[in-house]
Short mmCIF file of N, CA and C in Angstrom, two decimals:
data_model
loop_
_atom_site.label_atom_id
_atom_site.label_comp_id
_atom_site.label_asym_id
_atom_site.label_seq_id
_atom_site.Cartn_x
_atom_site.Cartn_y
_atom_site.Cartn_z
N UNK A 1 150.03 166.07 124.86
CA UNK A 1 150.01 165.48 123.53
C UNK A 1 151.43 165.48 122.98
N UNK A 2 151.80 164.44 122.30
CA UNK A 2 153.15 164.36 121.74
C UNK A 2 153.17 164.94 120.34
N UNK A 3 154.37 165.29 119.91
CA UNK A 3 154.55 165.86 118.58
C UNK A 3 154.12 164.83 117.53
N UNK A 4 153.41 165.29 116.52
CA UNK A 4 152.99 164.39 115.44
C UNK A 4 151.60 163.84 115.64
N UNK A 5 150.97 164.09 116.80
CA UNK A 5 149.60 163.63 116.99
C UNK A 5 148.66 164.81 116.86
N UNK A 6 147.45 164.50 116.48
CA UNK A 6 146.44 165.54 116.30
C UNK A 6 145.27 165.23 117.21
N UNK A 7 144.84 166.22 117.97
CA UNK A 7 143.71 166.01 118.86
C UNK A 7 142.41 166.03 118.07
N UNK A 8 141.36 165.52 118.69
CA UNK A 8 140.04 165.51 118.07
C UNK A 8 139.58 166.95 117.83
N UNK A 9 139.92 167.86 118.74
CA UNK A 9 139.53 169.27 118.60
C UNK A 9 140.20 169.88 117.36
N UNK A 10 141.50 169.59 117.17
CA UNK A 10 142.21 170.11 115.99
C UNK A 10 141.64 169.54 114.70
N UNK A 11 141.32 168.26 114.71
CA UNK A 11 140.74 167.61 113.54
C UNK A 11 139.39 168.23 113.21
N UNK A 12 138.56 168.44 114.26
CA UNK A 12 137.25 169.06 114.05
C UNK A 12 137.39 170.49 113.53
N UNK A 13 138.36 171.23 114.06
CA UNK A 13 138.59 172.61 113.61
C UNK A 13 139.01 172.63 112.15
N UNK A 14 139.87 171.71 111.75
CA UNK A 14 140.30 171.64 110.35
C UNK A 14 139.13 171.29 109.44
N UNK A 15 138.30 170.36 109.87
CA UNK A 15 137.12 169.98 109.06
C UNK A 15 136.16 171.17 108.95
N UNK A 16 136.01 171.90 110.05
CA UNK A 16 135.14 173.08 110.02
C UNK A 16 135.68 174.15 109.10
N UNK A 17 137.00 174.31 109.08
CA UNK A 17 137.63 175.30 108.18
C UNK A 17 137.43 174.89 106.73
N UNK A 18 137.56 173.59 106.44
CA UNK A 18 137.34 173.09 105.07
C UNK A 18 135.90 173.33 104.64
N UNK A 19 134.94 173.05 105.54
CA UNK A 19 133.53 173.27 105.21
C UNK A 19 133.26 174.75 104.99
N UNK A 20 133.89 175.59 105.80
CA UNK A 20 133.72 177.04 105.67
C UNK A 20 134.27 177.52 104.33
N UNK A 21 135.43 177.01 103.92
CA UNK A 21 136.03 177.38 102.64
C UNK A 21 135.13 176.94 101.49
N UNK A 22 134.64 175.72 101.55
CA UNK A 22 133.76 175.22 100.48
C UNK A 22 132.49 176.06 100.41
N UNK A 23 131.93 176.40 101.56
CA UNK A 23 130.71 177.23 101.57
C UNK A 23 130.99 178.60 100.96
N UNK A 24 132.15 179.18 101.28
CA UNK A 24 132.50 180.50 100.72
C UNK A 24 132.68 180.40 99.21
N UNK A 25 133.35 179.33 98.74
CA UNK A 25 133.56 179.16 97.30
C UNK A 25 132.24 178.87 96.58
N UNK A 26 131.34 178.14 97.21
CA UNK A 26 130.03 177.90 96.61
C UNK A 26 129.25 179.22 96.50
N UNK A 27 129.38 180.09 97.52
CA UNK A 27 128.75 181.40 97.47
C UNK A 27 129.33 182.22 96.31
N UNK A 28 130.65 182.19 96.13
CA UNK A 28 131.28 182.88 95.01
C UNK A 28 130.71 182.37 93.69
N UNK A 29 130.57 181.05 93.58
CA UNK A 29 130.02 180.45 92.36
C UNK A 29 128.60 180.91 92.10
N UNK A 30 127.79 180.98 93.15
CA UNK A 30 126.41 181.44 93.00
C UNK A 30 126.34 182.89 92.53
N UNK A 31 127.16 183.74 93.13
CA UNK A 31 127.20 185.15 92.74
C UNK A 31 127.66 185.27 91.29
N UNK A 32 128.69 184.53 90.93
CA UNK A 32 129.21 184.56 89.56
C UNK A 32 128.16 184.06 88.58
N UNK A 33 127.45 183.00 88.94
CA UNK A 33 126.42 182.45 88.06
C UNK A 33 125.32 183.48 87.80
N UNK A 34 124.88 184.16 88.85
CA UNK A 34 123.86 185.20 88.68
C UNK A 34 124.35 186.31 87.75
N UNK A 35 125.59 186.74 87.95
CA UNK A 35 126.17 187.79 87.12
C UNK A 35 126.24 187.34 85.66
N UNK A 36 126.72 186.13 85.44
CA UNK A 36 126.89 185.62 84.07
C UNK A 36 125.55 185.35 83.40
N UNK A 37 124.56 184.91 84.15
CA UNK A 37 123.22 184.73 83.57
C UNK A 37 122.67 186.06 83.08
N UNK A 38 122.89 187.11 83.85
CA UNK A 38 122.47 188.44 83.42
C UNK A 38 123.19 188.87 82.15
N UNK A 39 124.47 188.58 82.09
CA UNK A 39 125.27 188.91 80.91
C UNK A 39 124.76 188.15 79.68
N UNK A 40 124.48 186.86 79.85
CA UNK A 40 123.96 186.06 78.73
C UNK A 40 122.61 186.60 78.26
N UNK A 41 121.77 187.02 79.20
CA UNK A 41 120.47 187.59 78.83
C UNK A 41 120.66 188.88 78.03
N UNK A 42 121.54 189.75 78.48
CA UNK A 42 121.80 191.01 77.78
C UNK A 42 122.31 190.75 76.36
N UNK A 43 123.22 189.77 76.23
CA UNK A 43 123.81 189.45 74.93
C UNK A 43 122.90 188.55 74.09
N UNK A 44 121.77 188.13 74.66
CA UNK A 44 120.82 187.24 74.00
C UNK A 44 121.51 185.96 73.50
N UNK A 45 122.30 185.36 74.42
CA UNK A 45 123.00 184.11 74.13
C UNK A 45 122.44 183.00 75.01
N UNK A 46 122.36 181.81 74.45
CA UNK A 46 121.92 180.65 75.22
C UNK A 46 123.12 179.95 75.81
N UNK A 47 123.01 179.59 77.06
CA UNK A 47 124.07 178.84 77.72
C UNK A 47 123.64 178.45 79.11
N UNK A 48 124.15 177.34 79.57
CA UNK A 48 123.89 176.88 80.92
C UNK A 48 125.13 177.14 81.76
N UNK A 49 124.90 177.39 83.04
CA UNK A 49 125.99 177.67 83.96
C UNK A 49 126.22 176.43 84.83
N UNK A 50 127.45 175.94 84.85
CA UNK A 50 127.86 174.84 85.73
C UNK A 50 128.81 175.40 86.76
N UNK A 51 128.66 174.97 88.01
CA UNK A 51 129.53 175.42 89.08
C UNK A 51 130.17 174.23 89.76
N UNK A 52 131.41 174.42 90.21
CA UNK A 52 132.13 173.37 90.93
C UNK A 52 133.16 174.05 91.82
N UNK A 53 133.72 173.31 92.74
CA UNK A 53 134.81 173.79 93.58
C UNK A 53 135.97 172.83 93.38
N UNK A 54 137.12 173.37 93.03
CA UNK A 54 138.32 172.55 92.83
C UNK A 54 139.45 173.16 93.65
N UNK A 55 139.90 172.41 94.63
CA UNK A 55 140.97 172.93 95.49
C UNK A 55 140.49 174.14 96.25
N UNK A 56 141.15 175.26 96.01
CA UNK A 56 140.81 176.49 96.74
C UNK A 56 140.22 177.56 95.83
N UNK A 57 139.50 177.11 94.78
CA UNK A 57 138.85 178.10 93.93
C UNK A 57 137.54 177.56 93.38
N UNK A 58 136.65 178.51 93.12
CA UNK A 58 135.38 178.17 92.49
C UNK A 58 135.59 178.11 90.98
N UNK A 59 134.97 177.13 90.35
CA UNK A 59 135.02 176.99 88.90
C UNK A 59 133.61 177.21 88.36
N UNK A 60 133.50 178.10 87.41
CA UNK A 60 132.21 178.37 86.79
C UNK A 60 132.38 178.21 85.29
N UNK A 61 131.47 177.46 84.67
CA UNK A 61 131.56 177.20 83.23
C UNK A 61 130.25 177.58 82.57
N UNK A 62 130.38 178.18 81.39
CA UNK A 62 129.22 178.43 80.55
C UNK A 62 129.29 177.40 79.44
N UNK A 63 128.26 176.57 79.35
CA UNK A 63 128.21 175.51 78.34
C UNK A 63 126.92 175.64 77.55
N UNK A 64 126.92 175.03 76.38
CA UNK A 64 125.75 175.08 75.51
C UNK A 64 125.37 173.66 75.13
N UNK A 65 124.07 173.41 75.07
CA UNK A 65 123.60 172.09 74.65
C UNK A 65 123.80 171.88 73.16
N UNK A 66 123.70 172.96 72.43
CA UNK A 66 123.78 172.84 70.97
C UNK A 66 125.04 173.46 70.42
N UNK A 67 124.86 174.52 69.70
CA UNK A 67 125.94 175.17 68.95
C UNK A 67 126.79 176.05 69.86
N UNK A 68 128.06 175.69 70.01
CA UNK A 68 128.99 176.50 70.82
C UNK A 68 129.52 177.70 70.06
N UNK A 69 129.20 177.81 68.77
CA UNK A 69 129.76 178.91 67.96
C UNK A 69 129.36 180.27 68.52
N UNK A 70 128.13 180.38 69.01
CA UNK A 70 127.70 181.66 69.57
C UNK A 70 128.51 182.00 70.82
N UNK A 71 128.78 180.99 71.63
CA UNK A 71 129.57 181.23 72.85
C UNK A 71 131.02 181.55 72.54
N UNK A 72 131.50 181.13 71.37
CA UNK A 72 132.89 181.40 71.00
C UNK A 72 133.18 182.90 70.99
N UNK A 73 132.15 183.71 70.73
CA UNK A 73 132.36 185.16 70.77
C UNK A 73 132.76 185.62 72.17
N UNK A 74 132.29 184.88 73.19
CA UNK A 74 132.64 185.22 74.57
C UNK A 74 134.03 184.71 74.95
N UNK A 75 134.62 183.88 74.10
CA UNK A 75 135.99 183.41 74.32
C UNK A 75 136.95 184.38 73.66
N UNK A 76 136.65 184.77 72.42
CA UNK A 76 137.51 185.69 71.70
C UNK A 76 138.77 185.02 71.18
N UNK A 77 139.61 185.81 70.54
CA UNK A 77 140.86 185.30 69.98
C UNK A 77 141.81 184.96 71.12
N UNK A 78 142.28 183.73 71.15
CA UNK A 78 143.21 183.23 72.18
C UNK A 78 142.70 183.46 73.60
N UNK A 79 141.38 183.49 73.78
CA UNK A 79 140.81 183.61 75.12
C UNK A 79 140.82 185.01 75.71
N UNK A 80 141.08 186.03 74.88
CA UNK A 80 141.18 187.39 75.41
C UNK A 80 139.87 187.88 76.02
N UNK A 81 138.76 187.61 75.37
CA UNK A 81 137.46 188.04 75.90
C UNK A 81 137.14 187.25 77.17
N UNK A 82 137.45 185.97 77.15
CA UNK A 82 137.25 185.11 78.32
C UNK A 82 138.01 185.67 79.53
N UNK A 83 139.26 186.06 79.34
CA UNK A 83 140.06 186.63 80.43
C UNK A 83 139.38 187.89 80.98
N UNK A 84 138.89 188.74 80.09
CA UNK A 84 138.24 189.98 80.53
C UNK A 84 136.95 189.66 81.29
N UNK A 85 136.17 188.70 80.78
CA UNK A 85 134.93 188.32 81.47
C UNK A 85 135.22 187.70 82.83
N UNK A 86 136.31 186.95 82.92
CA UNK A 86 136.68 186.38 84.21
C UNK A 86 136.98 187.49 85.21
N UNK A 87 137.72 188.50 84.79
CA UNK A 87 138.03 189.61 85.69
C UNK A 87 136.78 190.37 86.10
N UNK A 88 135.87 190.60 85.14
CA UNK A 88 134.61 191.28 85.48
C UNK A 88 133.78 190.46 86.46
N UNK A 89 133.78 189.15 86.27
CA UNK A 89 133.04 188.26 87.16
C UNK A 89 133.67 188.27 88.55
N UNK A 90 134.99 188.27 88.61
CA UNK A 90 135.67 188.36 89.91
C UNK A 90 135.33 189.67 90.61
N UNK A 91 135.24 190.75 89.85
CA UNK A 91 134.87 192.04 90.44
C UNK A 91 133.44 192.02 90.97
N UNK A 92 132.54 191.36 90.24
CA UNK A 92 131.16 191.24 90.71
C UNK A 92 131.10 190.46 92.02
N UNK A 93 131.91 189.40 92.13
CA UNK A 93 131.97 188.62 93.36
C UNK A 93 132.55 189.48 94.48
N UNK A 94 133.61 190.21 94.18
CA UNK A 94 134.24 191.09 95.18
C UNK A 94 133.26 192.14 95.69
N UNK A 95 132.48 192.69 94.79
CA UNK A 95 131.50 193.71 95.16
C UNK A 95 130.50 193.14 96.18
N UNK A 96 130.10 191.88 96.00
CA UNK A 96 129.12 191.27 96.89
C UNK A 96 129.72 190.76 98.20
N UNK A 97 130.94 190.22 98.14
CA UNK A 97 131.52 189.57 99.33
C UNK A 97 132.52 190.46 100.07
N UNK A 98 133.11 191.42 99.35
CA UNK A 98 134.15 192.25 99.95
C UNK A 98 135.50 191.57 100.00
N UNK A 99 135.58 190.36 99.43
CA UNK A 99 136.84 189.62 99.42
C UNK A 99 137.28 189.34 97.99
N UNK A 100 138.60 189.26 97.81
CA UNK A 100 139.19 188.96 96.50
C UNK A 100 138.83 187.53 96.12
N UNK A 101 138.47 187.34 94.87
CA UNK A 101 138.09 186.02 94.37
C UNK A 101 139.16 185.50 93.42
N UNK A 102 139.38 184.18 93.47
CA UNK A 102 140.28 183.50 92.53
C UNK A 102 139.48 182.64 91.58
N UNK A 103 138.22 182.94 91.45
CA UNK A 103 137.31 182.20 90.60
C UNK A 103 137.88 181.98 89.20
N UNK A 104 137.63 180.80 88.65
CA UNK A 104 138.09 180.46 87.30
C UNK A 104 136.85 180.29 86.43
N UNK A 105 136.86 180.98 85.30
CA UNK A 105 135.75 180.92 84.35
C UNK A 105 136.17 180.16 83.11
N UNK A 106 135.30 179.28 82.63
CA UNK A 106 135.52 178.58 81.37
C UNK A 106 134.28 178.79 80.52
N UNK A 107 134.48 178.93 79.23
CA UNK A 107 133.36 179.09 78.30
C UNK A 107 133.54 178.11 77.16
N UNK A 108 132.51 177.31 76.93
CA UNK A 108 132.48 176.33 75.83
C UNK A 108 133.69 175.40 75.85
N UNK A 109 134.20 175.09 77.04
CA UNK A 109 135.30 174.16 77.18
C UNK A 109 136.66 174.68 76.73
N UNK A 110 136.78 175.98 76.49
CA UNK A 110 138.04 176.55 76.01
C UNK A 110 139.20 176.26 76.96
N UNK A 111 139.01 176.57 78.26
CA UNK A 111 140.10 176.38 79.22
C UNK A 111 140.43 174.90 79.39
N UNK A 112 139.43 174.04 79.36
CA UNK A 112 139.69 172.60 79.50
C UNK A 112 140.56 172.10 78.35
N UNK A 113 140.23 172.52 77.12
CA UNK A 113 141.05 172.13 75.97
C UNK A 113 142.46 172.73 76.07
N UNK A 114 142.51 173.98 76.47
CA UNK A 114 143.80 174.67 76.61
C UNK A 114 144.66 173.99 77.67
N UNK A 115 144.04 173.58 78.77
CA UNK A 115 144.77 172.91 79.85
C UNK A 115 145.43 171.63 79.33
N UNK A 116 144.71 170.86 78.52
CA UNK A 116 145.25 169.62 77.95
C UNK A 116 146.44 169.92 77.04
N UNK A 117 146.29 170.92 76.17
CA UNK A 117 147.39 171.30 75.26
C UNK A 117 148.61 171.76 76.04
N UNK A 118 148.39 172.57 77.07
CA UNK A 118 149.51 173.12 77.84
C UNK A 118 150.20 172.06 78.68
N UNK A 119 149.44 171.10 79.20
CA UNK A 119 150.06 170.01 79.96
C UNK A 119 150.98 169.20 79.05
N UNK A 120 150.54 168.98 77.82
CA UNK A 120 151.38 168.27 76.84
C UNK A 120 152.63 169.09 76.52
N UNK A 121 152.47 170.39 76.32
CA UNK A 121 153.60 171.28 76.05
C UNK A 121 154.60 171.24 77.21
N UNK A 122 154.10 171.31 78.44
CA UNK A 122 154.97 171.28 79.61
C UNK A 122 155.73 169.96 79.72
N UNK A 123 155.05 168.86 79.45
CA UNK A 123 155.71 167.54 79.51
C UNK A 123 156.79 167.43 78.43
N UNK A 124 156.51 167.93 77.22
CA UNK A 124 157.50 167.89 76.14
C UNK A 124 158.70 168.78 76.46
N UNK A 125 158.45 169.95 77.03
CA UNK A 125 159.55 170.86 77.39
C UNK A 125 160.40 170.23 78.50
N UNK A 126 159.76 169.54 79.44
CA UNK A 126 160.50 168.87 80.50
C UNK A 126 161.37 167.76 79.92
N UNK A 127 160.83 167.00 78.99
CA UNK A 127 161.59 165.93 78.35
C UNK A 127 162.78 166.50 77.57
N UNK A 128 162.55 167.62 76.88
CA UNK A 128 163.63 168.27 76.13
C UNK A 128 164.73 168.76 77.08
N UNK A 129 164.34 169.34 78.21
CA UNK A 129 165.34 169.83 79.17
C UNK A 129 166.12 168.67 79.77
N UNK A 130 165.43 167.56 80.05
CA UNK A 130 166.12 166.38 80.59
C UNK A 130 167.13 165.83 79.59
N UNK A 131 166.70 165.69 78.35
CA UNK A 131 167.57 165.05 77.35
C UNK A 131 168.72 165.96 76.91
N UNK A 132 168.49 167.28 76.83
CA UNK A 132 169.54 168.18 76.37
C UNK A 132 170.42 168.69 77.51
N UNK A 133 169.89 168.66 78.73
CA UNK A 133 170.65 169.21 79.86
C UNK A 133 170.67 170.73 79.87
N UNK A 134 169.89 171.35 79.00
CA UNK A 134 169.83 172.81 78.92
C UNK A 134 168.42 173.28 79.26
N UNK A 135 168.33 174.53 79.74
CA UNK A 135 167.01 175.07 80.04
C UNK A 135 166.22 175.30 78.76
N UNK A 136 164.91 175.22 78.88
CA UNK A 136 164.01 175.42 77.75
C UNK A 136 163.11 176.60 78.07
N UNK A 137 163.16 177.61 77.23
CA UNK A 137 162.34 178.81 77.43
C UNK A 137 161.15 178.74 76.48
N UNK A 138 159.95 178.87 77.04
CA UNK A 138 158.72 178.80 76.25
C UNK A 138 158.22 180.19 75.90
N UNK A 139 157.25 180.26 75.02
CA UNK A 139 156.67 181.53 74.58
C UNK A 139 155.98 182.24 75.75
N UNK A 140 155.74 183.54 75.65
CA UNK A 140 155.01 184.26 76.69
C UNK A 140 153.61 183.67 76.88
N UNK A 141 153.17 183.63 78.13
CA UNK A 141 151.88 183.03 78.46
C UNK A 141 151.16 183.84 79.51
N UNK A 142 149.85 183.59 79.61
CA UNK A 142 149.03 184.20 80.66
C UNK A 142 149.32 183.47 81.98
N UNK A 143 148.93 184.05 83.10
CA UNK A 143 149.15 183.37 84.39
C UNK A 143 148.51 181.97 84.42
N UNK A 144 147.31 181.83 83.90
CA UNK A 144 146.65 180.52 83.84
C UNK A 144 147.50 179.52 83.06
N UNK A 145 147.97 179.93 81.90
CA UNK A 145 148.77 179.04 81.06
C UNK A 145 150.08 178.65 81.77
N UNK A 146 150.73 179.61 82.39
CA UNK A 146 151.98 179.32 83.09
C UNK A 146 151.77 178.33 84.23
N UNK A 147 150.68 178.49 84.97
CA UNK A 147 150.41 177.58 86.09
C UNK A 147 150.25 176.15 85.59
N UNK A 148 149.53 175.96 84.50
CA UNK A 148 149.33 174.61 83.96
C UNK A 148 150.67 174.01 83.54
N UNK A 149 151.52 174.81 82.88
CA UNK A 149 152.83 174.33 82.45
C UNK A 149 153.71 174.02 83.65
N UNK A 150 153.74 174.89 84.66
CA UNK A 150 154.52 174.63 85.88
C UNK A 150 154.10 173.30 86.52
N UNK A 151 152.79 173.06 86.59
CA UNK A 151 152.29 171.81 87.18
C UNK A 151 152.74 170.60 86.37
N UNK A 152 152.72 170.70 85.04
CA UNK A 152 153.13 169.59 84.17
C UNK A 152 154.64 169.32 84.32
N UNK A 153 155.41 170.37 84.41
CA UNK A 153 156.86 170.22 84.58
C UNK A 153 157.16 169.57 85.93
N UNK A 154 156.48 170.01 86.98
CA UNK A 154 156.68 169.42 88.31
C UNK A 154 156.29 167.94 88.30
N UNK A 155 155.22 167.60 87.60
CA UNK A 155 154.79 166.21 87.50
C UNK A 155 155.84 165.36 86.79
N UNK A 156 156.62 165.99 85.90
CA UNK A 156 157.69 165.28 85.19
C UNK A 156 158.97 165.21 86.02
N UNK A 157 158.96 165.82 87.21
CA UNK A 157 160.11 165.73 88.10
C UNK A 157 161.15 166.83 87.93
N UNK A 158 160.81 167.89 87.21
CA UNK A 158 161.75 169.01 87.03
C UNK A 158 161.19 170.28 87.66
N UNK A 159 162.03 171.30 87.69
CA UNK A 159 161.63 172.62 88.18
C UNK A 159 161.46 173.58 87.02
N UNK A 160 160.63 174.58 87.24
CA UNK A 160 160.47 175.64 86.25
C UNK A 160 160.28 176.96 86.98
N UNK A 161 160.55 178.03 86.26
CA UNK A 161 160.40 179.38 86.80
C UNK A 161 159.71 180.24 85.77
N UNK A 162 159.08 181.31 86.24
CA UNK A 162 158.55 182.32 85.33
C UNK A 162 159.55 183.46 85.30
N UNK A 163 159.77 184.01 84.12
CA UNK A 163 160.67 185.16 84.02
C UNK A 163 160.10 186.17 83.05
N UNK A 164 160.53 187.40 83.21
CA UNK A 164 160.06 188.48 82.35
C UNK A 164 158.93 189.26 83.00
N UNK A 165 158.49 190.26 82.29
CA UNK A 165 157.41 191.12 82.75
C UNK A 165 156.17 190.90 81.89
N UNK A 166 154.99 191.04 82.51
CA UNK A 166 153.74 190.92 81.75
C UNK A 166 153.74 191.96 80.64
N UNK A 167 153.26 191.71 79.49
CA UNK A 167 152.62 190.48 79.02
C UNK A 167 153.60 189.51 78.37
N UNK A 168 154.90 189.75 78.53
CA UNK A 168 155.91 188.89 77.93
C UNK A 168 156.49 187.86 78.90
N UNK A 169 155.80 187.62 80.02
CA UNK A 169 156.27 186.67 81.03
C UNK A 169 156.15 185.25 80.48
N UNK A 170 157.20 184.45 80.67
CA UNK A 170 157.22 183.10 80.12
C UNK A 170 157.77 182.10 81.13
N UNK A 171 157.61 180.83 80.81
CA UNK A 171 158.10 179.74 81.64
C UNK A 171 159.45 179.29 81.13
N UNK A 172 160.38 179.06 82.06
CA UNK A 172 161.67 178.49 81.72
C UNK A 172 161.77 177.17 82.48
N UNK A 173 161.96 176.09 81.74
CA UNK A 173 162.09 174.76 82.34
C UNK A 173 163.57 174.52 82.59
N UNK A 174 163.91 174.17 83.82
CA UNK A 174 165.31 173.99 84.22
C UNK A 174 165.68 172.51 84.18
N UNK A 175 166.87 172.21 83.67
CA UNK A 175 167.29 170.81 83.66
C UNK A 175 167.62 170.34 85.06
N UNK A 176 167.81 169.05 85.21
CA UNK A 176 168.09 168.46 86.53
C UNK A 176 169.33 169.06 87.14
#
């Protein structure tokens, strides 16, 4: 075989690995959903669990048909409770599978709204760095928030770095 060609066996192996990853992530989602349903029952909160796989992580969302105000208690101020629940859910998955989980939890659309806001912030910071020729340092952020900003900056054609120590770690957008 020449360099740059892929055999049918390699293609099949890659497809099998992708299917295996998706199956593992779906299992993580199922375990997380069971854990979160139990939590909702204990807290006497109404909510439906949605599961999806995006890239290399399972996404689990708690949504409500009616009033999201009750679920807002599970989000907390600036998503602090949500972050804690995500870690507890990851631990529940780890307990069942024995493997570290990168599962992402969203409640009442909080992370989806936050992702939109942060993508806009990242694009504006990239534009500011381009026009001024100077680096732009943003406020301290959680790992989730930093990842969204890094992705937005990369989409704008610039580089960014994280600097500092948790919980004061922030994104710095670098000019061209």
